Short mmCIF file of C-alpha atoms and ligand atoms in Angstrom, two decimals:
data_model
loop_
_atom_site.label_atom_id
_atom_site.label_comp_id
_atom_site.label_asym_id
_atom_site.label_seq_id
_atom_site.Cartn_x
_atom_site.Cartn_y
_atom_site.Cartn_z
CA UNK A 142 56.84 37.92 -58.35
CA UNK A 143 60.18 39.62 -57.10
CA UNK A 144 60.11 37.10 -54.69
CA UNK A 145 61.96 34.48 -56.98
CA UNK A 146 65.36 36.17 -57.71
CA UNK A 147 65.11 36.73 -53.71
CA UNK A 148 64.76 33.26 -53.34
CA UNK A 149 67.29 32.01 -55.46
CA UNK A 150 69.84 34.46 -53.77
CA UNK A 151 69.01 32.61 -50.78
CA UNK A 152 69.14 29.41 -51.95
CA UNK A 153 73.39 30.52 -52.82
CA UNK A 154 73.54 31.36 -49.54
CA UNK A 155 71.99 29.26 -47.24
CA UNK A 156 71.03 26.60 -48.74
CA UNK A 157 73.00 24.56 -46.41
CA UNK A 158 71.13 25.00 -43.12
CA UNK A 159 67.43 25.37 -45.27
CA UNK A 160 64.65 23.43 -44.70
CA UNK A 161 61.95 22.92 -47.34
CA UNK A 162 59.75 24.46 -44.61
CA UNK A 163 61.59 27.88 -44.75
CA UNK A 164 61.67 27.73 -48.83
CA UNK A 165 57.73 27.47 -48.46
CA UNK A 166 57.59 30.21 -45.96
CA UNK A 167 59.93 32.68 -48.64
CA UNK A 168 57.60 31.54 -51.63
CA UNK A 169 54.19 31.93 -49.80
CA UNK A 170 55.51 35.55 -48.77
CA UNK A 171 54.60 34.71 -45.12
CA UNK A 172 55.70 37.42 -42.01
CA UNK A 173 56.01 36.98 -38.57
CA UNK A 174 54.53 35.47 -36.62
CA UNK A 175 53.45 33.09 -39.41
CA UNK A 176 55.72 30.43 -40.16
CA UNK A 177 55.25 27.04 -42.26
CA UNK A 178 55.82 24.44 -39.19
CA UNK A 179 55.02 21.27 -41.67
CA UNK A 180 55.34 19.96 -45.34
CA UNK A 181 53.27 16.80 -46.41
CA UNK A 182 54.09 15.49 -49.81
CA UNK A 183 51.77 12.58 -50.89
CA UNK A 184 53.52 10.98 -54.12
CA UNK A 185 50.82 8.72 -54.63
CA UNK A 186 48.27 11.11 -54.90
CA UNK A 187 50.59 13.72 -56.03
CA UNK A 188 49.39 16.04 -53.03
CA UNK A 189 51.11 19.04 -51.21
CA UNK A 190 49.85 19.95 -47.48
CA UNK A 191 51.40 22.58 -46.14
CA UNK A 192 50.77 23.47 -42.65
CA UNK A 193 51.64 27.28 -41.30
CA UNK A 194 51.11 28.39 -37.61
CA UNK A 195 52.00 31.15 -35.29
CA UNK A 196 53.91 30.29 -31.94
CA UNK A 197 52.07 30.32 -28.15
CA UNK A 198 51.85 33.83 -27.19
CA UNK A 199 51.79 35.42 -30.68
CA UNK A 200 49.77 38.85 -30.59
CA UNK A 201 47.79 39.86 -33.60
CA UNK A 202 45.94 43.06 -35.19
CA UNK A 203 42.45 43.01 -34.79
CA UNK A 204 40.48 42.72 -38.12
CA UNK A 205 37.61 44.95 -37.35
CA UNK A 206 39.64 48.16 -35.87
CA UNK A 207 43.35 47.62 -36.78
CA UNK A 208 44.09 47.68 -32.95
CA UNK A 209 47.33 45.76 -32.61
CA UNK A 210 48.18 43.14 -30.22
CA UNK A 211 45.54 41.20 -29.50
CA UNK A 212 45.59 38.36 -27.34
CA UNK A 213 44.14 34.81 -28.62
CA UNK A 214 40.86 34.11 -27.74
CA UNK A 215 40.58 30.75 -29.61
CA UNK A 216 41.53 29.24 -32.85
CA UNK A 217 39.71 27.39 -35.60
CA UNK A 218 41.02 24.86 -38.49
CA UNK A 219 41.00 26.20 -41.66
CA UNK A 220 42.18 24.95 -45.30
CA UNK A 221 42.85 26.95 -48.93
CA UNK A 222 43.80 25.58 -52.00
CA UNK A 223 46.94 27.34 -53.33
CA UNK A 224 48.76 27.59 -56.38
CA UNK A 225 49.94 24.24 -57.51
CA UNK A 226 53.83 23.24 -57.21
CA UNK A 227 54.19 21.81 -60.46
CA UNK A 228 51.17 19.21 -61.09
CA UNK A 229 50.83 19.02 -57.69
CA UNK A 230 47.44 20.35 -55.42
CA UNK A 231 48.60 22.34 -52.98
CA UNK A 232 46.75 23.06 -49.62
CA UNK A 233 47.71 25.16 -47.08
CA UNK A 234 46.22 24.32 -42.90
CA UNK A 235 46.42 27.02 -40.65
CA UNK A 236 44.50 27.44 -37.14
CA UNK A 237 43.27 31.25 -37.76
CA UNK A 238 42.90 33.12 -34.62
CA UNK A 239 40.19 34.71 -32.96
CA UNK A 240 41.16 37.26 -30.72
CA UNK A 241 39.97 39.45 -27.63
CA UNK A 242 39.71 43.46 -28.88
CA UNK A 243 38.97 45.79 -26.32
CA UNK A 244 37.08 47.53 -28.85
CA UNK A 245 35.00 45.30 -30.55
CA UNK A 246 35.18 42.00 -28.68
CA UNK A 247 35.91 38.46 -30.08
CA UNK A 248 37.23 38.92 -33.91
CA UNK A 249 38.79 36.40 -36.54
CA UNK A 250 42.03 37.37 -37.97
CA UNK A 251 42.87 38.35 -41.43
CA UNK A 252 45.16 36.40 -42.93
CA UNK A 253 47.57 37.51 -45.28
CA UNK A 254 47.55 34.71 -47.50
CA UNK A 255 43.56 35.20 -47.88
CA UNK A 256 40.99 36.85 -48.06
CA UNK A 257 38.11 36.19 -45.91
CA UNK A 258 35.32 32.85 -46.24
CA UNK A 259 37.54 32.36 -49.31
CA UNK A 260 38.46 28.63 -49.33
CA UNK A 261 41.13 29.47 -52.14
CA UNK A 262 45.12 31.71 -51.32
CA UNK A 263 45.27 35.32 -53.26
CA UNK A 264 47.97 33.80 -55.67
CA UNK A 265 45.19 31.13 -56.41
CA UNK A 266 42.38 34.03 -56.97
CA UNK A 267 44.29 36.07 -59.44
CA UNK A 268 45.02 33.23 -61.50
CA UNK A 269 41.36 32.39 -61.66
CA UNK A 270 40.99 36.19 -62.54
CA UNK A 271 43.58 35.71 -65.21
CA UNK A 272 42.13 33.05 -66.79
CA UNK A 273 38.66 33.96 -66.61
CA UNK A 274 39.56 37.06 -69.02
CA UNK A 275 41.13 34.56 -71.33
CA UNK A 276 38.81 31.46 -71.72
CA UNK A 277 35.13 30.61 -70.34
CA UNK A 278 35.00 29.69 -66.95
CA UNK A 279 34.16 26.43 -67.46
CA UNK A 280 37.25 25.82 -69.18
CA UNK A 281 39.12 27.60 -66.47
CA UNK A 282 37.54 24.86 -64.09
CA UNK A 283 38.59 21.93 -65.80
CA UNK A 284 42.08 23.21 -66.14
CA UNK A 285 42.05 23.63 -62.44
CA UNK A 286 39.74 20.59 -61.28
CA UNK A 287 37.44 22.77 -59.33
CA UNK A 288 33.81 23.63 -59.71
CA UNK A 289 32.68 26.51 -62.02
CA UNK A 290 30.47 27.72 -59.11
CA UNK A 291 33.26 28.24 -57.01
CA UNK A 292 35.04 29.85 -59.57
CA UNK A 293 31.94 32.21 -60.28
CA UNK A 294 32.09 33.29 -56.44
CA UNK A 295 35.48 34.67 -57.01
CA UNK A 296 35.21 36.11 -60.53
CA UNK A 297 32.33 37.92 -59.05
CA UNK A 298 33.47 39.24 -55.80
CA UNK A 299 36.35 40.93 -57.21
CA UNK A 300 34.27 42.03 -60.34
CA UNK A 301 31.61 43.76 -58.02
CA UNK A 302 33.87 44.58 -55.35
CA UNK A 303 35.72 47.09 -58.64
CA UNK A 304 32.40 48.36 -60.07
CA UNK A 305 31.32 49.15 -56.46
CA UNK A 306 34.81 51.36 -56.02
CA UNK A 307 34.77 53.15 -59.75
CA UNK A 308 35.91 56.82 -59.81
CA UNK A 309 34.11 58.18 -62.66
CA UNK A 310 34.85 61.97 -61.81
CA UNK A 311 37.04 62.39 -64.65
CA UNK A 312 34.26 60.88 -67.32
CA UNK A 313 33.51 63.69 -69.80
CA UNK A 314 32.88 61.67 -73.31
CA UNK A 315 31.19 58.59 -73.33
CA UNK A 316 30.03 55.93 -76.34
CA UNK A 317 27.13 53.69 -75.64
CA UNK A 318 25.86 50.73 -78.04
CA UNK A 319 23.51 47.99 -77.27
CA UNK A 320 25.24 44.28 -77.85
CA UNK A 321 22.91 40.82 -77.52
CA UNK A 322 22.93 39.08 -74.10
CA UNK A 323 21.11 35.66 -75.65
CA UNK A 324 19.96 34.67 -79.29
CA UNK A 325 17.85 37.58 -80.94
CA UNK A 326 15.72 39.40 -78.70
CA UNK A 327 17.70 39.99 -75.45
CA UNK A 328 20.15 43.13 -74.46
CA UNK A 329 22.60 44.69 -72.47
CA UNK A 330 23.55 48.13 -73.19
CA UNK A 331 27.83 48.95 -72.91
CA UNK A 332 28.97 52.27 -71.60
CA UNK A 333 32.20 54.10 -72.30
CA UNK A 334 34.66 56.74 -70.50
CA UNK A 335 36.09 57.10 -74.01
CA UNK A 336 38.93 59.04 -72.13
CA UNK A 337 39.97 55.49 -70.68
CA UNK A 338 38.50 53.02 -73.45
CA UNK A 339 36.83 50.92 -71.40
CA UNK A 340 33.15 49.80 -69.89
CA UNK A 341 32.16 51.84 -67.09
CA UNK A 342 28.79 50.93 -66.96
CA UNK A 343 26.56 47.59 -68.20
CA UNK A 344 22.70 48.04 -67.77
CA UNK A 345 19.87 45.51 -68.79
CA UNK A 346 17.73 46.12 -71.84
CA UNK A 347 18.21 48.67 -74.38
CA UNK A 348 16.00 51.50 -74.30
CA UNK A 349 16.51 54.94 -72.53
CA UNK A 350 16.03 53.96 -69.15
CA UNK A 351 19.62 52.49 -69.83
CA UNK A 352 21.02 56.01 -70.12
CA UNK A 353 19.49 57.11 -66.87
CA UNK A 354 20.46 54.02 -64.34
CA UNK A 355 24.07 54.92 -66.17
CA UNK A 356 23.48 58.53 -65.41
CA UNK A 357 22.51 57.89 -61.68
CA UNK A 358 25.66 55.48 -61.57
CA UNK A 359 28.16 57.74 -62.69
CA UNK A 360 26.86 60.10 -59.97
CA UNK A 361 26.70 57.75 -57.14
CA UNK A 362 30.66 57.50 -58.35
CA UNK A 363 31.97 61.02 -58.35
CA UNK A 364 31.17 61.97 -61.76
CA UNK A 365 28.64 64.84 -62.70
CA UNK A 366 26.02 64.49 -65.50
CA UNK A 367 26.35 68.21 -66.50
CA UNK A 368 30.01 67.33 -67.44
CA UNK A 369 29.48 65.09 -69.87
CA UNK A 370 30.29 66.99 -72.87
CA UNK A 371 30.20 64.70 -75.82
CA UNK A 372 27.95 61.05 -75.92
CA UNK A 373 28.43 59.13 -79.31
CA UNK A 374 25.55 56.87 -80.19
CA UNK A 375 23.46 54.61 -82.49
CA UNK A 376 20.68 56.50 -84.30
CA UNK A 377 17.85 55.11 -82.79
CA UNK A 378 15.70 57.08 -80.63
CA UNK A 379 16.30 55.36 -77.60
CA UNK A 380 20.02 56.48 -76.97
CA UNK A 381 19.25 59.91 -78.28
CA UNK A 382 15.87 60.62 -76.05
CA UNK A 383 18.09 58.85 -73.24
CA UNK A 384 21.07 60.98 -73.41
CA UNK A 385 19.32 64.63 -74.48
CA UNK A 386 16.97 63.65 -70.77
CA UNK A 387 20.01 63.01 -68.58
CA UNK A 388 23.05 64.77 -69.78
CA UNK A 389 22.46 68.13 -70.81
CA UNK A 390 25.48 69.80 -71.80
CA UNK A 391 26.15 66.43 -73.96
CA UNK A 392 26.38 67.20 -77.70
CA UNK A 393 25.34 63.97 -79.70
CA UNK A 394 27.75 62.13 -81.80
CA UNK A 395 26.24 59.84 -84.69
CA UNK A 396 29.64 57.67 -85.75
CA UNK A 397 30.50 55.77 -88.79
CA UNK A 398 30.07 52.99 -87.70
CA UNK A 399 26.00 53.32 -86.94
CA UNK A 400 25.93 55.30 -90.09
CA UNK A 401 27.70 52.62 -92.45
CA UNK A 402 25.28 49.82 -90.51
CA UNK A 403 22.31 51.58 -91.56
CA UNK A 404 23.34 52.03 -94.90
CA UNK A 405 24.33 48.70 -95.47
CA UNK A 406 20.63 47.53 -93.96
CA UNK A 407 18.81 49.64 -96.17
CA UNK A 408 21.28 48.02 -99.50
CA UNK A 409 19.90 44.53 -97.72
CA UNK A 410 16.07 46.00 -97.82
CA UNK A 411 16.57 46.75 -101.66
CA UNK A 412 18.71 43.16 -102.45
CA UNK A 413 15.82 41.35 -100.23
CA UNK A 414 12.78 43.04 -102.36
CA UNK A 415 14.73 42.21 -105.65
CA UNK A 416 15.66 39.14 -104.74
CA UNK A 417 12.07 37.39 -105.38
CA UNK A 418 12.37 38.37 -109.03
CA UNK A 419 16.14 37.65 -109.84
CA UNK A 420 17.70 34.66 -108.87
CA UNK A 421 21.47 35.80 -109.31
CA UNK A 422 21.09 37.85 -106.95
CA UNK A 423 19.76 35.20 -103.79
CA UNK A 424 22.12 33.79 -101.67
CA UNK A 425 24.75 36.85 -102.95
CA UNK A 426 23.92 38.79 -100.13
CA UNK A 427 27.51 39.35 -99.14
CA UNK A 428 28.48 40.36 -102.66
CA UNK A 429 26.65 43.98 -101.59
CA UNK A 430 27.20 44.52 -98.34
CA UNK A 431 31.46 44.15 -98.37
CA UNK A 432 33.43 46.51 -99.52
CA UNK A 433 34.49 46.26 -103.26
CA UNK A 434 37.85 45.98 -101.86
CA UNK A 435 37.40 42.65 -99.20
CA UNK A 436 36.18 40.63 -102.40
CA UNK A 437 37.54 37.37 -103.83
CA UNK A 438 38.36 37.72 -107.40
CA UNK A 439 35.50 35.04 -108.31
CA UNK A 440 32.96 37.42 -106.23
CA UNK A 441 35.00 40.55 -107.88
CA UNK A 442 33.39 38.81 -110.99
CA UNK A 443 30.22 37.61 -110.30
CA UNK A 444 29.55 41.52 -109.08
CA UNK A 445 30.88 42.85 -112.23
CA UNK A 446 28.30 40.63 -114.06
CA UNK A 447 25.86 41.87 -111.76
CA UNK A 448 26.50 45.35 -113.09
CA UNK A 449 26.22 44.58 -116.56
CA UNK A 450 22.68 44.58 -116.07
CA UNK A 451 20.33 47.31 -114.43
CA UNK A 452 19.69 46.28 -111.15
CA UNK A 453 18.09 48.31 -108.49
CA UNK A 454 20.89 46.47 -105.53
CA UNK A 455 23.70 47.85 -107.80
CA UNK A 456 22.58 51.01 -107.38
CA UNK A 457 21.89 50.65 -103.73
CA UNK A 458 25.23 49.62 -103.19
CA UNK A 459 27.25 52.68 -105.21
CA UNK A 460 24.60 54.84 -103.49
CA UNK A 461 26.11 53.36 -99.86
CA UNK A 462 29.63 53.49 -101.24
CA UNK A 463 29.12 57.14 -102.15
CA UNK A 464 27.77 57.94 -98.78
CA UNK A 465 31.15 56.08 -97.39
CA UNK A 466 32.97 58.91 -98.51
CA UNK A 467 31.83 61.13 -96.50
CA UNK A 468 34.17 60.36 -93.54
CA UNK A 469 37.20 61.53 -95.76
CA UNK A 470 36.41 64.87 -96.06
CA UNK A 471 36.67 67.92 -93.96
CA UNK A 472 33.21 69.28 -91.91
CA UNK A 473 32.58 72.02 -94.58
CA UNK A 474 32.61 69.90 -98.02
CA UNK A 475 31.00 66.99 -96.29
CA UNK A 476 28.23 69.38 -95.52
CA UNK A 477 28.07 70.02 -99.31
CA UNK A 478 28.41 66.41 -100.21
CA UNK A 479 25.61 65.53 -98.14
CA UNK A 480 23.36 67.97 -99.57
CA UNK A 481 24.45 66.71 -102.97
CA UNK A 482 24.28 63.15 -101.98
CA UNK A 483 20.60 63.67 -100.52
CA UNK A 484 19.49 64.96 -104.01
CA UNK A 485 20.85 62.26 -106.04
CA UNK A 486 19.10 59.73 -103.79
CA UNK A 487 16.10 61.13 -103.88
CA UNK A 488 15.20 61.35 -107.67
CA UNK A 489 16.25 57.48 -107.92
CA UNK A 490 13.38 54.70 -107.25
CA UNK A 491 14.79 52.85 -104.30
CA UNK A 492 12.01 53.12 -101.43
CA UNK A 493 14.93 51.87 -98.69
CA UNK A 494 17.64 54.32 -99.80
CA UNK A 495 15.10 57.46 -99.79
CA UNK A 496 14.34 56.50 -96.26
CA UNK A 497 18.22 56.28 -95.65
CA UNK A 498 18.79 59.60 -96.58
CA UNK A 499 15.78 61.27 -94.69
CA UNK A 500 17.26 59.63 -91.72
CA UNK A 501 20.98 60.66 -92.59
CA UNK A 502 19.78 63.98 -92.82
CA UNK A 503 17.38 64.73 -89.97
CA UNK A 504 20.59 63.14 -88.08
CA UNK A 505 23.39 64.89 -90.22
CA UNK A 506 24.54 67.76 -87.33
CA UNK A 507 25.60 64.69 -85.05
CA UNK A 508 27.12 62.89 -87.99
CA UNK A 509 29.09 65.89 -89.03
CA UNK A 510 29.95 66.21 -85.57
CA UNK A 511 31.95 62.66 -85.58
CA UNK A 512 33.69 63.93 -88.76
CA UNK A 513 35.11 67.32 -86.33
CA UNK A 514 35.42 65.19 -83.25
CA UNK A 515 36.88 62.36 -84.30
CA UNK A 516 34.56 60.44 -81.82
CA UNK A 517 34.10 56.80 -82.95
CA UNK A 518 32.41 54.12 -81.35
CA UNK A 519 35.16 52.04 -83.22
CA UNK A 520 36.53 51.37 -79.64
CA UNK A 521 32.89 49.66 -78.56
CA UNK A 522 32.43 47.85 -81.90
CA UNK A 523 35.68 45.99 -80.76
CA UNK A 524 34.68 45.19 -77.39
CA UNK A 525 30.85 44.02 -78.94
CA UNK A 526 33.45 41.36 -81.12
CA UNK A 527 35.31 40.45 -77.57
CA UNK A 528 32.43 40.07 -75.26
CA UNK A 529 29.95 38.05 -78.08
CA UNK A 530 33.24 35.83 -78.97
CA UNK A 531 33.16 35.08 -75.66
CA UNK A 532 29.81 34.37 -75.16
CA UNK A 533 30.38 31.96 -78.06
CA UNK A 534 32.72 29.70 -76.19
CA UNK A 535 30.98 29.77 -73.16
CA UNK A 536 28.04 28.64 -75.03
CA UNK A 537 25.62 31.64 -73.68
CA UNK A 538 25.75 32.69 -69.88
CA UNK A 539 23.53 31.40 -67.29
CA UNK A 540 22.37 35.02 -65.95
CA UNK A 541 22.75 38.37 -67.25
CA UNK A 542 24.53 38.77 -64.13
CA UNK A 543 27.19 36.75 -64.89
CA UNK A 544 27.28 38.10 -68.80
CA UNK A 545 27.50 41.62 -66.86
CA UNK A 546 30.56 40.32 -64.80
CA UNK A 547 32.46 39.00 -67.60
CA UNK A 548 31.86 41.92 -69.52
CA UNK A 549 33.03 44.34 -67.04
CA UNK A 550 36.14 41.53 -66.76
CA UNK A 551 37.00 41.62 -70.41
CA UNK A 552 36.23 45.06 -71.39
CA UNK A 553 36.30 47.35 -68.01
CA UNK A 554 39.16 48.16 -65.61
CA UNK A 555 38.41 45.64 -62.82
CA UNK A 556 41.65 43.55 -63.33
CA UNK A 557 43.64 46.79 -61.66
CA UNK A 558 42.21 45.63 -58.28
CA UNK A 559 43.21 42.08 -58.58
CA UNK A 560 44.26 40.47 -55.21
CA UNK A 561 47.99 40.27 -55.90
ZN1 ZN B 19 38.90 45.91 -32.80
#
């Protein structure tokens, strides 16, 4: 707010012949002919009214057509909570204006402080915004005394009112990944401009309807389907029948991160199957699925006891670890090492990890194609961690409509068209 070093240059200067009326008007930002006329403080209820009016006669733009100077037609009472002054709730009165347009007849001002049928200033709004991306809104509402509803209304107008007015001309490599909207069974699916890191689109479910509602989206926003050039997904068939129907020129990424999470699945089907004949192994499960690395020395142990005996997880797991070195290497000798990697997996007895490989290789152009690209959906697998962290502290979201807002609030762009 450059409006404080203004103010305190004032305050040198004029201090003197000051009222606290004109120190309100120069830290609300208010412009002819709005003035603050009145200050109420309440002490006992530790209560701020502020009271700003316009003087007979004052002329004013219509809100409708821009048309300036418009006579008064009537006026009507209106209050906003603002920012507080210290601990102190702070309202601001006006009577806002109606007035007579030659064009389009009887019209309510805008006011500068506000946006319309909001009972709450701009300053107050983008604080809400603010903390909404930090903390659930029902903390946010506590903090501020006010009703989570109300709070809701304004997290989503400005949230809608920025997914309604995205340019996505410029999108030409995108990253799409499915994250859970409730416990177990319920999705949304996140899309990326990877150009600009963030959410572009959120759709309901997860299957490859998703991909179209995103490709008629980006349309309805500038952006072109046939100019989508790269698309950098899980390898389930959903995504890829999604993406191969709606964006045409899009080559398919498969990225490490899908590829390590499949891996480590199939280690789990193995350590799950041997499990119910070795009890060292239950309740170990994390022991196989970190890297050797991330381990405590007592679990360092435990896993090099493990070893000393012939056990089909141990084998899972250096088969997984090989396959982690893949995304070292340049395109042509990870194209060998696959091929070698494949044949060493399938002479071994592990059902799970001879299914991995099929799948690795029936996928292994678009996985070689991360390697060259460098596409990752590294980027998404960080906003997954934001958006369910925050669905943590919230405690779950009433509607996927709200979950869609907050996602688009933590992980989109919608914070550049914040109200101040
Ligand atoms: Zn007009």
């Amino acid at each position: 707010m450059g409006r404080v070093g203004e103010l305190e240059a004032g305050i040198g200067f004029y201090w003197e012949g000051m009222r606290d009326t004109d120190l309100f008007q120069l830290a609300l930002g208010l412009s002819s002919p709005w003035t603050v006329t009145r200050s109420e403080f309440d002490a006992h209820d530790g209560r701020l009214d502020l009271y700003v009016d316009f003087p007979r006669g004052s002329r004013f733009a219509c809100a409708q057509c821009g048309r300036e100077g418009c006579a008064v037609h009537d006026t009507n009472d209106e209050t906003w909570r603002h920012l507080d002054f210290f601990q102190h709730r702070t309202l601001l009165h006006a009577r806002v204006p109606r007035v007579t347009c030659p064009e389009c007849g009887v019209r309510k001002v805008a006011t500068p402080w506000a946006r319309a049928g909001s009972g709450f200033t701009l300053l107050f709004e983008a604080i809400v915004l603010t903390l909404a991306k930090a903390m659930p809104i029902a903390n946010a509402a506590k903090l501020l005394g006010e009703h989570d509803t109300r709070l809701w209304r304004i997290v989503g107008h400005y949230v809608w009112q920025a997914v309604g007015a995205m340019d996505l001309s410029e999108v030409r490599r995108i990253a799409a990944d499915e994250t859970s909207a409730r416990r177990g069974h319920d999705y949304i699916s996140l899309f990326i401009d990877m150009a600009r890191r963030k959410v572009v689109y959120v759709a309901e479910g997860k299957d490859a309807a998703t991909v179209k509602e995103f490709a008629d989206f980006l349309e309805a926003h500038g952006g072109q389907r046939e100019a989508v050039s790269d698309a950098s997904i899980d390898m389930g068939a959903a995504f890829e029948a999604g993406i191969k129907e709606n964006f045409p020129n899009a080559e398919i990424t498969f990225d490490k991160f899908h590829v390590i999470k499949l891996a480590n699945e199939a280690v789990d089907d193995v350590r799950r199957q041997e499990a119910k004949n070795n009890f060292q192994i239950k309740g170990r499960r994390y022991i196989f699925l970190k890297n050797v690395d991330h381990l405590t020395p007592e679990e360092k142990e435990a896993l090099s006891r493990l070893e000393a005996q012939n056990l089909d997880t141990i084998q899972a797991m250096q088969i997984r670890m090989n396959l982690q070195q893949l995304f070292t290497m340049s395109v042509p000798s990870a194209r060998r090492f696959l091929d070698r990697w494949n044949t060493w997996v399938q002479v071994c007895d592990l059902g799970p990890m001879k299914k991995l490989a099929k799948t690795i290789m029936a996928k292994s152009d678009g996985i070689l194609r991360s390697i060259a690209t460098g596409l990752s959906n590294g980027v998404l697998e960080a906003i997954n961690g934001n958006v369910q962290a925050a669905k943590r502290k919230a405690k779950g979201y009433r509607s996927k409509r709200t979950l869609k807002a907050i996602v688009y609030l933590i992980a989109g762009d919608v914070l550049a068209n914040s109200p101040t």
